[in-house]
Coordinates of C-alpha atoms and ligand atoms in Angstrom, one line a residue:
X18 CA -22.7 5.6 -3.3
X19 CA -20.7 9.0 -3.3
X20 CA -17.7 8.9 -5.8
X21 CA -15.7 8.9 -2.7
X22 CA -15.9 5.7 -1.3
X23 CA -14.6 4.0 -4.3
X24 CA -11.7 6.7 -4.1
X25 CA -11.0 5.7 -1.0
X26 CA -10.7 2.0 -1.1
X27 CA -8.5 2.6 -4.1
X28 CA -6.0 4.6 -2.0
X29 CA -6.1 2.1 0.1
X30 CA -4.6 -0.4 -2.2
X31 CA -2.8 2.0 -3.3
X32 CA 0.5 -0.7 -5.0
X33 CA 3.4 -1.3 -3.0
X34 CA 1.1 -0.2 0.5
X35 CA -1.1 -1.8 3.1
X36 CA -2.8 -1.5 6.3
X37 CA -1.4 -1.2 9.8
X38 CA -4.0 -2.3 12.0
X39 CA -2.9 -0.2 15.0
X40 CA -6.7 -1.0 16.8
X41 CA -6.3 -3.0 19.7
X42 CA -8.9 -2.9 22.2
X43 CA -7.7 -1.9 25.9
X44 CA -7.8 -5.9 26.6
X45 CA -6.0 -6.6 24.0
X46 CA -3.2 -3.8 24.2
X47 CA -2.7 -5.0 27.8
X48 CA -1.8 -8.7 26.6
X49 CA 0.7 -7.5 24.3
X50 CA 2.2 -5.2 27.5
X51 CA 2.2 -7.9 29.6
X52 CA 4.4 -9.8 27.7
X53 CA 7.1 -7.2 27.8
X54 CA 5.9 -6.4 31.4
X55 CA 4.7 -3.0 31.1
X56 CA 1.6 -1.5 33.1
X57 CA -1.4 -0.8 30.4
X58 CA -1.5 2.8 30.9
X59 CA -3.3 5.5 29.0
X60 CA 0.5 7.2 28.6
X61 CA 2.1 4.0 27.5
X62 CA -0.3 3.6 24.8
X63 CA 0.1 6.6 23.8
X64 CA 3.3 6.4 23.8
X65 CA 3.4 3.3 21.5
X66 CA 1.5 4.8 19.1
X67 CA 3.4 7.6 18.9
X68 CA 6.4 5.7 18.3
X69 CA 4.4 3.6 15.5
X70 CA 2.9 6.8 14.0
X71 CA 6.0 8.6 14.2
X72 CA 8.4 6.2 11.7
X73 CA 7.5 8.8 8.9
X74 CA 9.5 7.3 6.4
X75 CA 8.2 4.2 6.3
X76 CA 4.2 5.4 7.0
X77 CA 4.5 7.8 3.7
X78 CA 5.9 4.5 1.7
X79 CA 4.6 1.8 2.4
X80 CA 0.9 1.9 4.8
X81 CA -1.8 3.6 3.1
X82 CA -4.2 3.5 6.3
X83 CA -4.1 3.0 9.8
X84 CA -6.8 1.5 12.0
X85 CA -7.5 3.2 15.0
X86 CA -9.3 2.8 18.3
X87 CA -11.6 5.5 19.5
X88 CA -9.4 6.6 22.3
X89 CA -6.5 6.8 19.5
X90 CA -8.3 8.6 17.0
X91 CA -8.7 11.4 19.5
X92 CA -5.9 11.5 20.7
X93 CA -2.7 13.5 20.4
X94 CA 1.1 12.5 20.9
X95 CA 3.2 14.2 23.6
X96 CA 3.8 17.3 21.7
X97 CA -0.4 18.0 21.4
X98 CA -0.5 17.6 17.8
X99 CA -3.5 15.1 17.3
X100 CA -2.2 11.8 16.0
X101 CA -5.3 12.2 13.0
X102 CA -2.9 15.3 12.1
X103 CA 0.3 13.4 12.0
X104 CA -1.5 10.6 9.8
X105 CA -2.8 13.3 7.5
X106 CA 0.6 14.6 7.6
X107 CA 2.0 10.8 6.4
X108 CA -0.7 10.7 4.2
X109 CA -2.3 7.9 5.5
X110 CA -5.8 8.1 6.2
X111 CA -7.1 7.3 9.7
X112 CA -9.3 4.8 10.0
X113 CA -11.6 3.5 13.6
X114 CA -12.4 -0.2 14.8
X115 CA -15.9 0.5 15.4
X116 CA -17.1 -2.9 16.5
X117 CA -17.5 -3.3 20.5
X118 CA -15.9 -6.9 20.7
X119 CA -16.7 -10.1 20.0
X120 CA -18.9 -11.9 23.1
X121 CA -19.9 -15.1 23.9
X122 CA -22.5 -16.5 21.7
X123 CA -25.6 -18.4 23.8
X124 CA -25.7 -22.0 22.9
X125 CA -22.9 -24.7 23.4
X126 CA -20.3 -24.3 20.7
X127 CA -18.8 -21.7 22.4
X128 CA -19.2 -18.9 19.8
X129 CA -18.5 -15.4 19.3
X130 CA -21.0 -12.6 18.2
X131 CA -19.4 -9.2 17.5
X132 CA -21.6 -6.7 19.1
X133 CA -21.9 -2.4 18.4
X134 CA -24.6 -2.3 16.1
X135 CA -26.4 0.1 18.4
X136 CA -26.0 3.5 18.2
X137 CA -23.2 3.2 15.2
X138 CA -24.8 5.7 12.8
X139 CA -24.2 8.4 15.7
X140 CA -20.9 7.1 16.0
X141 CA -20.0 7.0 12.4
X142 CA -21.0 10.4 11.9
X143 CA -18.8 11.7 15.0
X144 CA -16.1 9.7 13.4
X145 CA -16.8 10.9 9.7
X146 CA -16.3 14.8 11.5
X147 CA -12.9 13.9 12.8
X148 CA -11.5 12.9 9.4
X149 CA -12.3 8.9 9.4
X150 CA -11.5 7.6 5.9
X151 CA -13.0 3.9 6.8
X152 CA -13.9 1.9 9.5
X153 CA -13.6 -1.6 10.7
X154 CA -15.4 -4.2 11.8
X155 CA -14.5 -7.8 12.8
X156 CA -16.7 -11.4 13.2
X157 CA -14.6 -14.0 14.9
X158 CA -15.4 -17.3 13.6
X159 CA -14.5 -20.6 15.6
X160 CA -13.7 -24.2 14.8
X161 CA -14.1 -27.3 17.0
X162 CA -16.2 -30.0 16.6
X163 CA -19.9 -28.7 16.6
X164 CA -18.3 -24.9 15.1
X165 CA -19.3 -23.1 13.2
X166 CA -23.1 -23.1 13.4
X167 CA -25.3 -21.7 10.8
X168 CA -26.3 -19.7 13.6
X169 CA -23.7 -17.9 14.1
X170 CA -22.5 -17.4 10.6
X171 CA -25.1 -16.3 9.4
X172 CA -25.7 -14.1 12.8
X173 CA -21.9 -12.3 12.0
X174 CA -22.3 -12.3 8.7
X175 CA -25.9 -9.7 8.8
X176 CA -24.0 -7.8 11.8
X177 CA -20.8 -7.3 9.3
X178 CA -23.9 -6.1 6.7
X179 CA -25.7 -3.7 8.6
X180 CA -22.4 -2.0 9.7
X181 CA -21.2 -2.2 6.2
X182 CA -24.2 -0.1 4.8
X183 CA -24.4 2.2 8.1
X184 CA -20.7 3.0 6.7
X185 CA -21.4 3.6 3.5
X186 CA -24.2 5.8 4.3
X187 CA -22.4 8.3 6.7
X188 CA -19.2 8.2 3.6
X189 CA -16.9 6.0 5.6
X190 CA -15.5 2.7 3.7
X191 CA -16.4 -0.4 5.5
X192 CA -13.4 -2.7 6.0
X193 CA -15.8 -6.6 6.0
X194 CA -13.8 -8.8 8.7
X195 CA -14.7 -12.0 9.0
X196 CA -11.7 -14.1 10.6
X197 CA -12.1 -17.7 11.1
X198 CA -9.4 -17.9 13.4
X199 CA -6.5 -20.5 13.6
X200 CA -5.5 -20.0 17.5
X201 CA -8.8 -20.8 19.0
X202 CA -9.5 -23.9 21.1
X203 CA -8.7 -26.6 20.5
X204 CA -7.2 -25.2 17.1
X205 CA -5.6 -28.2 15.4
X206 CA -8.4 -28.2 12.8
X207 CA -6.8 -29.1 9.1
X208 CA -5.9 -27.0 6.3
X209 CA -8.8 -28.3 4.6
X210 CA -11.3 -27.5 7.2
X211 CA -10.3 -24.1 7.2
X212 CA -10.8 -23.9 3.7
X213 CA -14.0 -25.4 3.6
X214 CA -15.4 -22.6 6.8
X215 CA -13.9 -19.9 5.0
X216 CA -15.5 -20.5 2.0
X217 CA -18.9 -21.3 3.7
X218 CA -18.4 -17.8 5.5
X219 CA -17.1 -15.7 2.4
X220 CA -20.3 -16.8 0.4
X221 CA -22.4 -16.4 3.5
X222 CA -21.1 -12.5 4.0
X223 CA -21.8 -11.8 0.2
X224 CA -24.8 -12.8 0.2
X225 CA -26.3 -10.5 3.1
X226 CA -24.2 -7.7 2.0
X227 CA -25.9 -7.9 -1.4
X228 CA -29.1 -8.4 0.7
X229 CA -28.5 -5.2 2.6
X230 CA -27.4 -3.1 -0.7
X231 CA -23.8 -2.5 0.1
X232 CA -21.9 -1.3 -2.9
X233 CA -19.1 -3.8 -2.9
X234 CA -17.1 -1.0 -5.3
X235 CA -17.1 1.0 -1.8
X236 CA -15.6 -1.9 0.7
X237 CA -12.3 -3.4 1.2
X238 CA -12.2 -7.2 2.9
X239 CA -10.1 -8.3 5.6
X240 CA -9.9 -12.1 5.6
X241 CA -7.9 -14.9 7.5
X242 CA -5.3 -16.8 4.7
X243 CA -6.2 -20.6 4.6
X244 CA -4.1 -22.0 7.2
X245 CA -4.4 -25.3 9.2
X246 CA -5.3 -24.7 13.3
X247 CA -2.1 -23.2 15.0
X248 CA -2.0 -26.2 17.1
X249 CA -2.3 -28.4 14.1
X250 CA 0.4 -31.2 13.2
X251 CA 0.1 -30.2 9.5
X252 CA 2.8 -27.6 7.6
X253 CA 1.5 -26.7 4.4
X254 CA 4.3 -25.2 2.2
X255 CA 4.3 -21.2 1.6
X256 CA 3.1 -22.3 -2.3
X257 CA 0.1 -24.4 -1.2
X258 CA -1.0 -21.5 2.1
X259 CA -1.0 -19.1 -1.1
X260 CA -2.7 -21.5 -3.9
X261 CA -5.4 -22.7 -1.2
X262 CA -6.0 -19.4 -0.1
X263 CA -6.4 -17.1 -3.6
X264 CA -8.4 -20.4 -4.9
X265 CA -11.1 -19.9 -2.2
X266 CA -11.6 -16.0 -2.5
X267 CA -11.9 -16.7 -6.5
X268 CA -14.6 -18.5 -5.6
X269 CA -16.7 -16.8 -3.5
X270 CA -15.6 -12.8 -3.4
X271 CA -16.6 -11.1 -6.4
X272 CA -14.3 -9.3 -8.8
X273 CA -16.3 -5.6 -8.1
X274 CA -14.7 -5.5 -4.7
X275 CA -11.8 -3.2 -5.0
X276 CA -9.1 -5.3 -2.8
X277 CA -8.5 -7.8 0.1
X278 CA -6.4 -6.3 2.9
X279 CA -5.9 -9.9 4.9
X280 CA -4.9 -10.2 8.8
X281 CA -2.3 -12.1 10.2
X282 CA -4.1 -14.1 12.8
X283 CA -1.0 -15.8 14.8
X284 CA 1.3 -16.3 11.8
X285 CA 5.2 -15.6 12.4
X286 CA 6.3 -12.0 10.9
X287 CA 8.3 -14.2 8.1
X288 CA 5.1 -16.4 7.6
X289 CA 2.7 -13.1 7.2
X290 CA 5.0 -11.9 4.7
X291 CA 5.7 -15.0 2.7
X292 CA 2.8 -16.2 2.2
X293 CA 0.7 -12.2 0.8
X294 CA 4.2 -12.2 -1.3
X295 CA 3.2 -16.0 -2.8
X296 CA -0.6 -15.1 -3.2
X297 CA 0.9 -11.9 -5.0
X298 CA 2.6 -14.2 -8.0
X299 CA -0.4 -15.9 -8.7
X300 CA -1.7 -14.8 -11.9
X301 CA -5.4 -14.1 -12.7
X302 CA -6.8 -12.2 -9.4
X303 CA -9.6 -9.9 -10.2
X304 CA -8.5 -7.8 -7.0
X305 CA -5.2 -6.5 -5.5
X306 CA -4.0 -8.3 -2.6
X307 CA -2.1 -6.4 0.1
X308 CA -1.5 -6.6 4.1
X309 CA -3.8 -5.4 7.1
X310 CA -1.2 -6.8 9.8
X311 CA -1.7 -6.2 13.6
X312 CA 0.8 -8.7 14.8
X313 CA 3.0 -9.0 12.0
X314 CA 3.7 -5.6 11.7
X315 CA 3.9 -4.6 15.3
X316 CA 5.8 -7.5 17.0
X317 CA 9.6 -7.1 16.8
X318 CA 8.7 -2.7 16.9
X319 CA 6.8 -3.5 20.2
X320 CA 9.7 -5.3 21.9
X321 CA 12.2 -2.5 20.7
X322 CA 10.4 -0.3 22.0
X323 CA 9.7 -1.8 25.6
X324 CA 8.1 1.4 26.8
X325 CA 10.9 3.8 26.6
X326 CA 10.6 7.1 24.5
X327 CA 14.7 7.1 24.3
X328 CA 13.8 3.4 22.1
X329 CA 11.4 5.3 19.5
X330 CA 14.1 5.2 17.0
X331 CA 15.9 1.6 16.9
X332 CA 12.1 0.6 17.4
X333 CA 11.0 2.8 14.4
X334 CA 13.7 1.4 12.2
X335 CA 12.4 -2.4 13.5
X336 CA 8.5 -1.2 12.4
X337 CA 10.2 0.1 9.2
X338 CA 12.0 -3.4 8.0
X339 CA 8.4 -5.3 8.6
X340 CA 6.7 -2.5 7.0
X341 CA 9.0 -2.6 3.9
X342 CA 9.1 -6.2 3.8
X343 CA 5.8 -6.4 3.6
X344 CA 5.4 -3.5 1.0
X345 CA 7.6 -6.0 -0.9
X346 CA 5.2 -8.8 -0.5
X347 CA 2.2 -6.6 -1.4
X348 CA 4.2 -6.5 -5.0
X349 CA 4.9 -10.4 -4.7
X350 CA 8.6 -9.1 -4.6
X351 CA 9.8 -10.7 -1.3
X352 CA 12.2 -12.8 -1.0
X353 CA 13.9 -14.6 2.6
X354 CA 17.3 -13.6 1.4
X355 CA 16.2 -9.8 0.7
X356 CA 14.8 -9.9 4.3
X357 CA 18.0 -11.0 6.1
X358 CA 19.9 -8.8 3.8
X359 CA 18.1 -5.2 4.4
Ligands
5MM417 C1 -4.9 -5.4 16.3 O1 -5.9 -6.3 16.7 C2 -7.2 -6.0 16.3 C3 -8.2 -5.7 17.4 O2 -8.5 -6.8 18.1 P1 -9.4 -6.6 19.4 O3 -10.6 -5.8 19.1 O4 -9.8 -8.0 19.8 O5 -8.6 -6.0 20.4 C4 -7.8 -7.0 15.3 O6 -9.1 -6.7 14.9 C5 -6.9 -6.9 14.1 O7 -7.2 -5.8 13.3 C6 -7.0 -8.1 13.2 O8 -7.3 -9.3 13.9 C7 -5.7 -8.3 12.5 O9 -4.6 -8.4 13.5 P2 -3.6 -9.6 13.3 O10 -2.7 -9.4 14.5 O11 -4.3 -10.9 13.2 O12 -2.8 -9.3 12.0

């Protein structure tokens, strides 16, 4: 493994910072417009991303990396300066969602199989060349009755191997997502049951990245927090999300990998934040624990923002609060009062 990857996933973790994941595909980018009924235009999401790239302040404090789409990462904001620039700028190292989405699985548990293996090492290298620091790639896990399958976690977890060591061969630090989400269908699975899939799926990752070689010392992981189904009856205190959730990644990630960047997967802004702040007072993690938010980070900015340039600034001021919040929680120094208070 170069020296570098190591480096790399260490910046990332860097203390008191975390991840904005900033990589919604096109389908996904046009759900979140919808809701504030905007057009999903190439200008608008530019535009959004300019605003989010563009809260300087809070990018040089408190997010060490940004995950990018394609189109993103080679693209440039209004002025023609490439957004890779601005990053660099922030110093905050661009990183690329290089998976091509997650698609039906055949059989009748209604699975998901991410899909981009092919071609990827041509891809990673034309990624490496526009300064990508790391990459990401994401298996979507379900839960109903007859899900998951071995099948298919063992099918997601060689696809997150393979694009692991293609990573690591072309320089680029794979970011290992394996999200056993809690707002599939029907979604009112217990806590318990999440924690017994997520385990199941952690060890099954391991395993085939050890089988494929990856040097976990050159990796980050992204996992889903052990939550009951969003439709679920059950609420879990923030103490019990945290102690259920560090208790299964002692189990089954091992201490060489250099941090855990987790997702929010559905969870309110305050939840997000809570609950990484919790897991941060535990004692006796062999890893730092910080945030790779999409959601979390992006909501209340989005809504701000509501497609006007003249908004950029209340809305990078509302992208700043979350980020600094959760900067806080990264240092399991949040508190509800200091969030109502800032
Ligand atoms: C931002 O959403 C990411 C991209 O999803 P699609 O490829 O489906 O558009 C997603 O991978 C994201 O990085 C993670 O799920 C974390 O986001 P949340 O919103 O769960 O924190």
């Amino acid at each position: 493994m170069p020296k570098s990857l190591n480096a790399i996933a260490q910046k990332l973790m860097t203390p008191g910072q975390g991840i904005l994941a900033a990589d919604e595909s096109e389908g996904t980018i046009g759900k979140r417009f919808d809701k504030i009924n905007l057009p999903n235009t190439l200008e608008l999401r530019r535009d959004y991303r300019e605003m989010l790239f563009g809260a300087t302040q809070a990018m040089q404090k408190y997010i060490s990396g940004v995950i990018l789409t394609e189109e993103t990462l080679k693209q440039e904001a209004a002025s023609g300066t490439p957004f890779r620039a601005i990053l660099a700028d922030a110093d905050v190292i661009p990183g690329i969602k290089v998976d091509r989405g997650a698609f039906p699985m055949p059989g009748e548990a209604g699975e998901k199989i991410t899909e981009g293996l092919d071609g990827l090492r041509q891809r990673l290298a034309s990624y490496a060349e526009l300064g990508a620091g790391f990459a990401k790639w994401r298996a979507v896990i379900t839960i109903n009755d007859i899900a998951p399958t071995r099948n298919n976690i063992r099918a997601n977890a060689h696809s997150l191997a393979r694009y692991a060591m293609l990573c690591q061969e072309a320089g680029i630090v794979p970011i290992v997502e394996p999200e056993v989400v809690g707002d599939g269908e029907p979604g009112n699975h217990s806590m318990e049951r999440c924690a017994q899939v997520t385990g199941d799926v952690l060890e099954n990752v391991f395993k085939e990245l050890r089988l494929a070689g990856v040097d976990l010392a050159g990796m980050l992981l992204k996992p889903n927090m052990v939550l009951p189904g969003l439709n679920s009856r059950e609420r879990p205190s923030v103490d019990e999300v945290a102690r259920r959730t560090v208790a299964v990644l002692k189990e089954h990630v091992p201490a060489a990998v250099p941090g855990i960047a987790f997702l929010s997967g559905g969870q309110t802004d305050e939840e997000a934040t809570a609950h990484l702040s919790a897991m941060n007072q535990i004692s006796g993690k062999p890893w730092p624990l910080t945030f790779s938010y999409g959601r979390a980070l992006q909501n209340v900015a989005l809504r701000a923002w509501a497609g006007r340039r003249e908004n950029f600034s209340i809305a990078r001021e509302a992208f700043a609060h979350r980020a600094h919040m959760n900067s806080l929680a990264a240092l399991g120094e949040w508190s509800n009062g200091v969030d109502r208070a800032a």
